[in-house]
Amino acid sequence: MTDSEHSEYSVTAFGASSGTNTEDTSAIQAAIDQCGDLGGGTVVFPPGEYVTAPVFLRDNITVRIEAGATVLGSLDIADYPATDGRWEGYEREVYASLFTGHDLSNVAITGRGTIDARGQPWWKAYEDASASHTLGRDNPYPAGLQLEYPRPRIVNLYSCENVLIEGVTIRNSPAWTLHFVYCEGVTVRDATIINPFDTPNTDGINPDSSRNISIYDCDISVGDDCIALKSGCDEQGRKIGEPCENVTISNCRMTGGYCGLAIGSETAGDIRNVTLSNCIFNRLLSGVRIKSKQGRGGIVENINVASTIFSQISQNAVELTMFFGGDDPAKPVDSDGTPTFDNFSFSDLIVDTVEHLIKVDGLPDSPIRRISFSGIRGKDIGSPGTIERAIDVRIMAELDNIEDLAVSESENVRVV
């Protein structure tokens, strides 16, 4: 069953058979387990279609999905067991993801094939549940629902290091697509992620309290945020205190979804040192959206966006808000729960057909500090936008209507 020279383990050698009428979970897991037991190697999906429920990865394993191979998610919600995880900033049980891993090193999913999670049953179950219940971040799911836990992702890696996702096409996720929690050294390269625009919470890539992340040469079109950086919620997130930091994003195309790059609103563990460059944001509601709120806490700092095109953005090209969810600005909160935003740079941006260029919205007791816009060129911009409760803002922009920028409750705002 193995190629000893190259340590390759074909799932077909363990009993997986191409076709949608059989489920291959046991065969796929057997290939992964033998590969792991023998020190690692490559688990291969040759051309064909393979149906699977969640499988659990091992150390030192590459899953290679070859061109012409498609891994299909089981359509039966009962096939997905519960496992420990994190969802929207809270530690809790979640449904296991199609590829799940905990406490692993040297894990890769590569190849020119496709992972299609067939998320339709999950989207419908979520919509049915949402119609009669509030499915909050920290609320248990009420008894009697088809969904007992938050929905699975396609890939969910938890406390893993040295991770690579490369070349594959990934589509129709039940919820977030790639979710990395407490991971270090993650590269997502030359991947294509496609989820329908009208599907709930189907983010593309979510580094969550993870560090040293590289995302480049990816194409992303989803039903929510294309890339979203997170670090835990509220008191629990602040107690855990694991930041999301050292993130580089380049040469990516975000061409459908809510937001190209979202930072937050789960900011409790801090988010810092993020660079995005040479990307295209097209047909989105927002380009870059950096968001938090009273009670979240945490610091968001050192965010740089450069040499990027914003086109057909129906809301804001760039938004920094501490009022995510529309909280009352006078709402009392423990000072530990007040977020801090500091040091943002946006340079050499081309903006075309955008409703608003900028929205900045700080808190009365925590204004947003040090924001620089330089080399901004644009046309067909509805308005330059608004700046409220900010300190030290500098804007260099070639816009016909830049003088219409509305500024209030702010200090040292310069338009040059």
Short mmCIF file of C-alpha atoms in Angstrom, two decimals:
data_model
loop_
_atom_site.label_atom_id
_atom_site.label_comp_id
_atom_site.label_asym_id
_atom_site.label_seq_id
_atom_site.Cartn_x
_atom_site.Cartn_y
_atom_site.Cartn_z
CA MET A 1 0.00 0.00 0.00
CA THR A 2 2.99 2.31 0.15
CA ASP A 3 5.68 3.52 -2.14
CA SER A 4 8.53 3.17 0.31
CA GLU A 5 10.85 5.39 -1.67
CA HIS A 6 8.46 8.33 -1.70
CA SER A 7 6.23 7.32 1.27
CA GLU A 8 3.05 7.77 -0.74
CA TYR A 9 -0.25 6.25 0.37
CA SER A 10 -3.06 6.23 -2.18
CA VAL A 11 -6.50 6.26 -0.62
CA THR A 12 -7.64 3.76 -3.24
CA ALA A 13 -5.15 1.22 -1.89
CA PHE A 14 -7.03 1.39 1.42
CA GLY A 15 -10.43 0.79 -0.17
CA ALA A 16 -11.61 4.22 -1.33
CA SER A 17 -13.50 4.00 -4.60
CA SER A 18 -14.37 6.77 -7.00
CA GLY A 19 -18.05 7.67 -7.16
CA THR A 20 -20.70 9.49 -5.17
CA ASN A 21 -22.69 6.44 -4.07
CA THR A 22 -20.23 5.23 -1.44
CA GLU A 23 -18.62 6.93 1.52
CA ASP A 24 -14.85 6.62 1.82
CA THR A 25 -14.23 8.05 5.30
CA SER A 26 -12.82 4.85 6.82
CA ALA A 27 -10.47 4.24 3.91
CA ILE A 28 -9.21 7.82 3.90
CA GLN A 29 -8.68 7.81 7.66
CA ALA A 30 -6.86 4.47 7.41
CA ALA A 31 -4.47 5.92 4.83
CA ILE A 32 -3.82 8.95 7.04
CA ASP A 33 -3.28 6.81 10.13
CA GLN A 34 -0.87 4.39 8.49
CA CYS A 35 1.04 7.29 6.98
CA GLY A 36 1.24 8.89 10.42
CA ASP A 37 2.16 5.66 12.20
CA LEU A 38 5.09 5.16 9.83
CA GLY A 39 6.51 8.62 10.37
CA GLY A 40 4.70 10.62 7.73
CA GLY A 41 4.52 11.00 3.98
CA THR A 42 1.91 11.84 1.37
CA VAL A 43 -1.69 10.67 1.26
CA VAL A 44 -2.80 10.79 -2.38
CA PHE A 45 -6.24 11.24 -3.90
CA PRO A 46 -5.91 10.10 -7.53
CA PRO A 47 -8.41 11.37 -10.14
CA GLY A 48 -11.99 10.53 -9.21
CA GLU A 49 -14.66 11.55 -6.70
CA TYR A 50 -14.42 10.59 -3.03
CA VAL A 51 -17.13 11.18 -0.43
CA THR A 52 -16.02 11.67 3.16
CA ALA A 53 -17.14 12.76 6.59
CA PRO A 54 -14.53 14.53 8.77
CA VAL A 55 -11.07 12.97 8.88
CA PHE A 56 -8.36 13.76 11.41
CA LEU A 57 -4.87 14.63 10.23
CA ARG A 58 -1.56 13.51 11.72
CA ASP A 59 1.95 14.92 12.06
CA ASN A 60 4.25 15.10 9.02
CA ILE A 61 1.54 14.43 6.44
CA THR A 62 0.85 15.99 3.06
CA VAL A 63 -2.59 15.38 1.57
CA ARG A 64 -2.20 15.65 -2.21
CA ILE A 65 -5.40 15.99 -4.21
CA GLU A 66 -4.40 15.41 -7.80
CA ALA A 67 -5.84 17.17 -10.85
CA GLY A 68 -9.12 15.47 -11.68
CA ALA A 69 -9.73 14.42 -8.06
CA THR A 70 -12.61 15.86 -6.03
CA VAL A 71 -13.10 15.29 -2.31
CA LEU A 72 -16.80 15.65 -1.52
CA GLY A 73 -18.20 16.33 1.93
CA SER A 74 -20.88 14.01 3.27
CA LEU A 75 -24.38 15.47 2.98
CA ASP A 76 -25.49 13.86 6.26
CA ILE A 77 -25.10 16.19 9.26
CA ALA A 78 -25.12 13.10 11.52
CA ASP A 79 -21.75 12.09 10.02
CA TYR A 80 -20.01 15.06 11.67
CA PRO A 81 -18.93 14.44 15.30
CA ALA A 82 -18.34 17.16 17.86
CA THR A 83 -14.82 18.21 18.75
CA ASP A 84 -13.15 20.92 20.81
CA GLY A 85 -12.65 24.15 18.93
CA ARG A 86 -13.27 27.86 18.70
CA TRP A 87 -16.07 29.71 16.96
CA GLU A 88 -16.49 33.47 16.68
CA GLY A 89 -13.99 34.06 19.46
CA TYR A 90 -15.20 31.55 22.07
CA GLU A 91 -13.80 28.16 23.08
CA ARG A 92 -16.55 25.60 22.68
CA GLU A 93 -17.54 22.33 21.06
CA VAL A 94 -17.97 22.56 17.31
CA TYR A 95 -18.75 20.13 14.54
CA ALA A 96 -15.54 18.55 13.26
CA SER A 97 -14.40 19.94 9.94
CA LEU A 98 -13.79 17.97 6.78
CA PHE A 99 -10.04 18.07 7.51
CA THR A 100 -9.43 18.54 11.24
CA GLY A 101 -6.14 18.66 13.12
CA HIS A 102 -5.12 19.35 16.72
CA ASP A 103 -1.57 19.84 18.04
CA LEU A 104 0.21 18.88 14.83
CA SER A 105 3.44 19.77 13.04
CA ASN A 106 4.21 19.74 9.32
CA VAL A 107 0.77 19.45 7.74
CA ALA A 108 0.00 20.23 4.10
CA ILE A 109 -2.93 20.01 1.69
CA THR A 110 -1.73 20.43 -1.89
CA GLY A 111 -2.46 19.54 -5.49
CA ARG A 112 -4.58 20.72 -8.40
CA GLY A 113 -7.74 18.93 -7.35
CA THR A 114 -10.88 20.16 -5.60
CA ILE A 115 -12.42 19.95 -2.15
CA ASP A 116 -16.18 20.50 -2.39
CA ALA A 117 -17.80 20.36 1.04
CA ARG A 118 -21.31 20.53 -0.44
CA GLY A 119 -22.45 22.89 2.28
CA GLN A 120 -26.09 23.14 1.19
CA PRO A 121 -27.55 21.07 4.08
CA TRP A 122 -25.65 23.20 6.58
CA TRP A 123 -26.74 26.51 5.07
CA LYS A 124 -30.37 25.43 5.17
CA ALA A 125 -30.12 24.10 8.74
CA TYR A 126 -28.55 27.37 9.85
CA GLU A 127 -31.20 29.47 8.14
CA ASP A 128 -33.97 27.33 9.67
CA ALA A 129 -32.42 27.68 13.13
CA SER A 130 -31.86 31.42 12.74
CA ALA A 131 -35.50 31.93 11.86
CA SER A 132 -36.58 30.89 15.36
CA HIS A 133 -33.53 31.28 17.62
CA THR A 134 -30.65 33.66 18.27
CA LEU A 135 -27.45 31.72 17.59
CA GLY A 136 -25.03 33.91 19.56
CA ARG A 137 -21.28 33.63 19.87
CA ASP A 138 -21.37 32.51 23.50
CA ASN A 139 -24.84 30.96 23.62
CA PRO A 140 -25.40 27.21 23.61
CA TYR A 141 -27.44 26.09 20.65
CA PRO A 142 -30.99 25.46 21.91
CA ALA A 143 -32.21 21.89 22.26
CA GLY A 144 -34.26 20.55 19.40
CA LEU A 145 -32.35 22.20 16.58
CA GLN A 146 -30.85 20.18 13.77
CA LEU A 147 -27.64 22.09 14.51
CA GLU A 148 -26.31 21.21 17.96
CA TYR A 149 -23.00 23.08 17.53
CA PRO A 150 -21.46 25.71 15.24
CA ARG A 151 -21.06 24.47 11.69
CA PRO A 152 -17.89 22.77 10.41
CA ARG A 153 -15.23 24.42 8.31
CA ILE A 154 -13.50 22.69 5.41
CA VAL A 155 -10.08 22.85 7.08
CA ASN A 156 -9.79 23.56 10.82
CA LEU A 157 -6.33 23.32 12.37
CA TYR A 158 -5.92 23.99 16.07
CA SER A 159 -2.52 24.54 17.74
CA CYS A 160 -0.57 23.40 14.68
CA GLU A 161 2.75 24.57 13.25
CA ASN A 162 4.32 24.57 9.80
CA VAL A 163 1.13 24.39 7.73
CA LEU A 164 0.81 24.63 3.94
CA ILE A 165 -2.31 24.89 1.77
CA GLU A 166 -1.29 25.08 -1.89
CA GLY A 167 -2.83 24.80 -5.34
CA VAL A 168 -6.22 23.35 -4.44
CA THR A 169 -9.68 24.65 -5.30
CA ILE A 170 -11.94 24.73 -2.24
CA ARG A 171 -15.66 25.39 -2.49
CA ASN A 172 -19.08 25.31 -0.83
CA SER A 173 -17.97 25.45 2.79
CA PRO A 174 -20.63 24.98 5.49
CA ALA A 175 -19.20 28.04 7.29
CA TRP A 176 -15.67 29.52 7.33
CA THR A 177 -13.46 27.76 4.79
CA LEU A 178 -9.91 27.68 6.22
CA HIS A 179 -9.70 28.29 9.97
CA PHE A 180 -6.33 28.32 11.75
CA VAL A 181 -6.52 28.64 15.55
CA TYR A 182 -3.39 29.08 17.73
CA CYS A 183 -1.24 28.09 14.75
CA GLU A 184 2.26 29.23 13.85
CA GLY A 185 3.88 29.27 10.43
CA VAL A 186 0.93 28.99 8.03
CA THR A 187 1.23 29.48 4.26
CA VAL A 188 -1.77 29.57 1.91
CA ARG A 189 -0.51 29.81 -1.65
CA ASP A 190 -2.13 29.67 -5.09
CA ALA A 191 -5.46 28.47 -3.69
CA THR A 192 -8.92 29.19 -5.08
CA ILE A 193 -11.82 29.54 -2.64
CA ILE A 194 -15.38 29.80 -3.96
CA ASN A 195 -18.55 29.96 -1.87
CA PRO A 196 -21.87 31.40 -3.11
CA PHE A 197 -22.38 35.06 -2.26
CA ASP A 198 -25.68 34.42 -0.47
CA THR A 199 -24.39 31.77 1.96
CA PRO A 200 -24.10 32.49 5.72
CA ASN A 201 -20.69 33.10 7.33
CA THR A 202 -18.73 31.47 4.53
CA ASP A 203 -15.49 33.41 5.06
CA GLY A 204 -12.47 32.42 3.00
CA ILE A 205 -9.37 32.37 5.23
CA ASN A 206 -9.50 32.98 9.00
CA PRO A 207 -6.21 33.16 10.92
CA ASP A 208 -7.36 33.21 14.55
CA SER A 209 -4.86 33.95 17.35
CA SER A 210 -2.19 32.69 14.97
CA ARG A 211 1.20 34.10 13.98
CA ASN A 212 3.58 34.17 11.05
CA ILE A 213 0.94 33.80 8.35
CA SER A 214 1.59 34.16 4.60
CA ILE A 215 -1.28 34.32 2.10
CA TYR A 216 -0.47 34.98 -1.53
CA ASP A 217 -1.54 34.34 -5.12
CA CYS A 218 -5.04 33.32 -4.03
CA ASP A 219 -8.43 33.88 -5.68
CA ILE A 220 -11.31 34.27 -3.23
CA SER A 221 -15.04 34.78 -3.83
CA VAL A 222 -17.25 33.99 -0.86
CA GLY A 223 -20.43 34.80 1.06
CA ASP A 224 -18.80 36.85 3.82
CA ASP A 225 -15.25 38.12 4.46
CA CYS A 226 -12.58 36.94 2.03
CA ILE A 227 -9.83 37.08 4.67
CA ALA A 228 -10.63 37.75 8.33
CA LEU A 229 -8.12 38.07 11.18
CA LYS A 230 -9.32 37.32 14.70
CA SER A 231 -7.95 36.92 18.24
CA GLY A 232 -10.74 35.94 20.60
CA CYS A 233 -13.73 37.62 22.18
CA ASP A 234 -14.36 39.60 25.31
CA GLU A 235 -13.17 38.47 28.77
CA GLN A 236 -12.33 34.92 27.67
CA GLY A 237 -10.26 36.15 24.75
CA ARG A 238 -8.39 38.65 26.92
CA LYS A 239 -7.64 35.95 29.51
CA ILE A 240 -6.24 33.58 26.87
CA GLY A 241 -4.30 36.51 25.42
CA GLU A 242 -3.11 34.92 22.18
CA PRO A 243 -2.59 37.54 19.44
CA CYS A 244 -2.96 37.26 15.71
CA GLU A 245 0.28 38.77 14.41
CA ASN A 246 2.84 38.92 11.63
CA VAL A 247 0.46 38.40 8.71
CA THR A 248 1.50 39.02 5.09
CA ILE A 249 -1.05 39.03 2.26
CA SER A 250 -0.02 39.71 -1.33
CA ASN A 251 -1.07 39.20 -4.95
CA CYS A 252 -4.56 38.03 -4.04
CA ARG A 253 -7.80 38.69 -5.87
CA MET A 254 -10.93 39.12 -3.78
CA THR A 255 -13.75 39.30 -6.30
CA GLY A 256 -16.97 38.70 -4.41
CA GLY A 257 -18.11 38.75 -0.81
CA TYR A 258 -18.74 41.13 2.04
CA CYS A 259 -15.23 42.38 2.71
CA GLY A 260 -11.79 41.87 1.17
CA LEU A 261 -9.79 42.08 4.40
CA ALA A 262 -11.56 42.13 7.76
CA ILE A 263 -9.72 42.61 11.03
CA GLY A 264 -11.89 41.79 14.05
CA SER A 265 -14.37 42.15 15.48
CA GLU A 266 -12.82 39.48 17.72
CA THR A 267 -9.84 41.61 18.86
CA ALA A 268 -9.45 40.61 22.52
CA GLY A 269 -6.04 38.95 22.17
CA ASP A 270 -4.58 41.78 20.00
CA ILE A 271 -3.99 41.89 16.24
CA ARG A 272 -0.77 43.44 14.99
CA ASN A 273 1.82 43.62 12.23
CA VAL A 274 -0.35 43.03 9.18
CA THR A 275 0.77 43.88 5.64
CA LEU A 276 -1.41 43.60 2.54
CA SER A 277 -0.05 44.57 -0.88
CA ASN A 278 -0.64 44.17 -4.61
CA CYS A 279 -4.18 42.86 -4.22
CA ILE A 280 -7.43 43.46 -6.09
CA PHE A 281 -10.72 44.08 -4.29
CA ASN A 282 -13.67 43.92 -6.69
CA ARG A 283 -17.45 43.65 -6.29
CA LEU A 284 -17.43 43.78 -2.50
CA LEU A 285 -19.49 45.62 0.10
CA SER A 286 -16.30 46.84 1.83
CA GLY A 287 -12.62 46.75 0.91
CA VAL A 288 -10.74 46.82 4.23
CA ARG A 289 -12.84 46.76 7.40
CA ILE A 290 -11.15 46.98 10.80
CA LYS A 291 -13.77 46.52 13.50
CA SER A 292 -14.26 46.10 17.22
CA LYS A 293 -16.63 47.32 19.94
CA GLN A 294 -16.91 48.07 23.64
CA GLY A 295 -16.40 44.87 25.61
CA ARG A 296 -14.11 43.21 23.10
CA GLY A 297 -10.89 44.83 24.30
CA GLY A 298 -7.48 44.25 22.78
CA ILE A 299 -5.11 46.31 20.66
CA VAL A 300 -5.14 46.52 16.86
CA GLU A 301 -1.92 48.11 15.61
CA ASN A 302 0.61 48.34 12.81
CA ILE A 303 -1.63 47.65 9.82
CA ASN A 304 -0.27 48.47 6.35
CA VAL A 305 -2.20 48.30 3.06
CA ALA A 306 -0.32 49.23 -0.13
CA SER A 307 -0.50 49.10 -3.93
CA THR A 308 -4.01 47.71 -4.07
CA ILE A 309 -7.00 48.28 -6.37
CA PHE A 310 -10.48 48.89 -4.97
CA SER A 311 -13.23 48.59 -7.60
CA GLN A 312 -17.02 48.44 -7.36
CA ILE A 313 -17.18 48.76 -3.58
CA SER A 314 -20.77 49.44 -2.53
CA GLN A 315 -19.99 50.80 0.96
CA ASN A 316 -16.55 51.92 2.22
CA ALA A 317 -13.18 51.34 0.61
CA VAL A 318 -11.57 51.60 4.07
CA GLU A 319 -13.44 51.45 7.37
CA LEU A 320 -12.09 51.58 10.92
CA THR A 321 -14.90 51.30 13.43
CA MET A 322 -15.25 50.67 17.15
CA PHE A 323 -19.02 50.48 16.84
CA PHE A 324 -19.36 47.07 15.21
CA GLY A 325 -22.93 45.98 15.81
CA GLY A 326 -24.10 49.54 16.49
CA ASP A 327 -23.42 49.83 20.23
CA ASP A 328 -24.43 52.97 22.11
CA PRO A 329 -21.27 55.12 22.47
CA ALA A 330 -22.32 56.00 26.04
CA LYS A 331 -22.67 52.36 27.10
CA PRO A 332 -20.61 51.76 30.27
CA VAL A 333 -17.97 49.05 30.15
CA ASP A 334 -15.00 47.85 32.16
CA SER A 335 -11.86 49.61 30.91
CA ASP A 336 -10.30 46.22 30.10
CA GLY A 337 -12.99 45.81 27.47
CA THR A 338 -12.19 49.04 25.64
CA PRO A 339 -10.29 48.32 22.41
CA THR A 340 -7.33 50.38 21.17
CA PHE A 341 -6.60 51.12 17.48
CA ASP A 342 -3.20 52.62 16.59
CA ASN A 343 -0.93 53.09 13.56
CA PHE A 344 -2.54 52.42 10.19
CA SER A 345 -1.03 53.13 6.77
CA PHE A 346 -2.85 53.06 3.42
CA SER A 347 -0.65 53.94 0.44
CA ASP A 348 -0.72 53.88 -3.35
CA LEU A 349 -4.33 52.81 -3.68
CA ILE A 350 -6.39 53.00 -6.87
CA VAL A 351 -10.06 53.49 -6.07
CA ASP A 352 -12.75 53.23 -8.76
CA THR A 353 -16.53 53.23 -8.34
CA VAL A 354 -16.79 53.35 -4.56
CA GLU A 355 -19.61 54.76 -2.44
CA HIS A 356 -17.36 56.16 0.32
CA LEU A 357 -13.58 56.31 0.50
CA ILE A 358 -13.10 56.42 4.27
CA LYS A 359 -15.09 55.75 7.40
CA VAL A 360 -13.31 56.24 10.74
CA ASP A 361 -15.38 55.86 13.90
CA GLY A 362 -13.54 55.74 17.24
CA LEU A 363 -14.87 55.60 20.78
CA PRO A 364 -15.18 58.72 22.94
CA ASP A 365 -12.72 57.24 25.47
CA SER A 366 -10.55 55.51 22.85
CA PRO A 367 -10.14 57.54 19.65
CA ILE A 368 -8.40 55.86 16.74
CA ARG A 369 -4.80 57.08 16.48
CA ARG A 370 -2.22 57.60 13.74
CA ILE A 371 -3.84 56.97 10.37
CA SER A 372 -2.03 57.80 7.14
CA PHE A 373 -3.49 57.81 3.63
CA SER A 374 -0.99 58.63 0.85
CA GLY A 375 -0.94 58.30 -2.91
CA ILE A 376 -4.69 57.69 -3.16
CA ARG A 377 -6.05 58.05 -6.71
CA GLY A 378 -9.69 57.65 -7.51
CA LYS A 379 -12.70 58.27 -9.68
CA ASP A 380 -16.44 57.76 -9.38
CA ILE A 381 -16.34 58.08 -5.60
CA GLY A 382 -19.66 59.01 -4.04
CA SER A 383 -18.11 60.82 -1.09
CA PRO A 384 -14.72 60.99 0.63
CA GLY A 385 -16.44 59.81 3.82
CA THR A 386 -16.32 60.64 7.52
CA ILE A 387 -13.80 60.80 10.36
CA GLU A 388 -15.14 60.78 13.91
CA ARG A 389 -13.14 60.52 17.14
CA ALA A 390 -9.65 60.15 15.69
CA ILE A 391 -6.24 61.68 16.47
CA ASP A 392 -3.36 62.29 14.06
CA VAL A 393 -4.79 61.60 10.61
CA ARG A 394 -2.97 62.56 7.41
CA ILE A 395 -4.57 62.25 3.97
CA MET A 396 -2.93 62.74 0.57
CA ALA A 397 -5.50 61.93 -2.09
CA GLU A 398 -6.15 62.95 -5.70
CA LEU A 399 -9.93 63.25 -5.44
CA ASP A 400 -12.15 65.97 -6.87
CA ASN A 401 -14.37 66.03 -3.79
CA ILE A 402 -11.84 65.50 -0.98
CA GLU A 403 -12.91 68.84 0.52
CA ASP A 404 -16.25 67.22 1.36
CA LEU A 405 -14.62 64.93 3.94
CA ALA A 406 -16.64 65.28 7.16
CA VAL A 407 -14.54 65.50 10.34
CA SER A 408 -15.87 65.67 13.91
CA GLU A 409 -14.61 65.17 17.49
CA SER A 410 -11.09 64.65 16.14
CA GLU A 411 -7.64 66.21 16.56
CA ASN A 412 -4.86 66.94 14.09
CA VAL A 413 -6.59 65.80 10.91
CA ARG A 414 -4.67 67.11 7.87
CA VAL A 415 -5.67 66.88 4.22
CA VAL A 416 -2.73 67.78 1.97
#
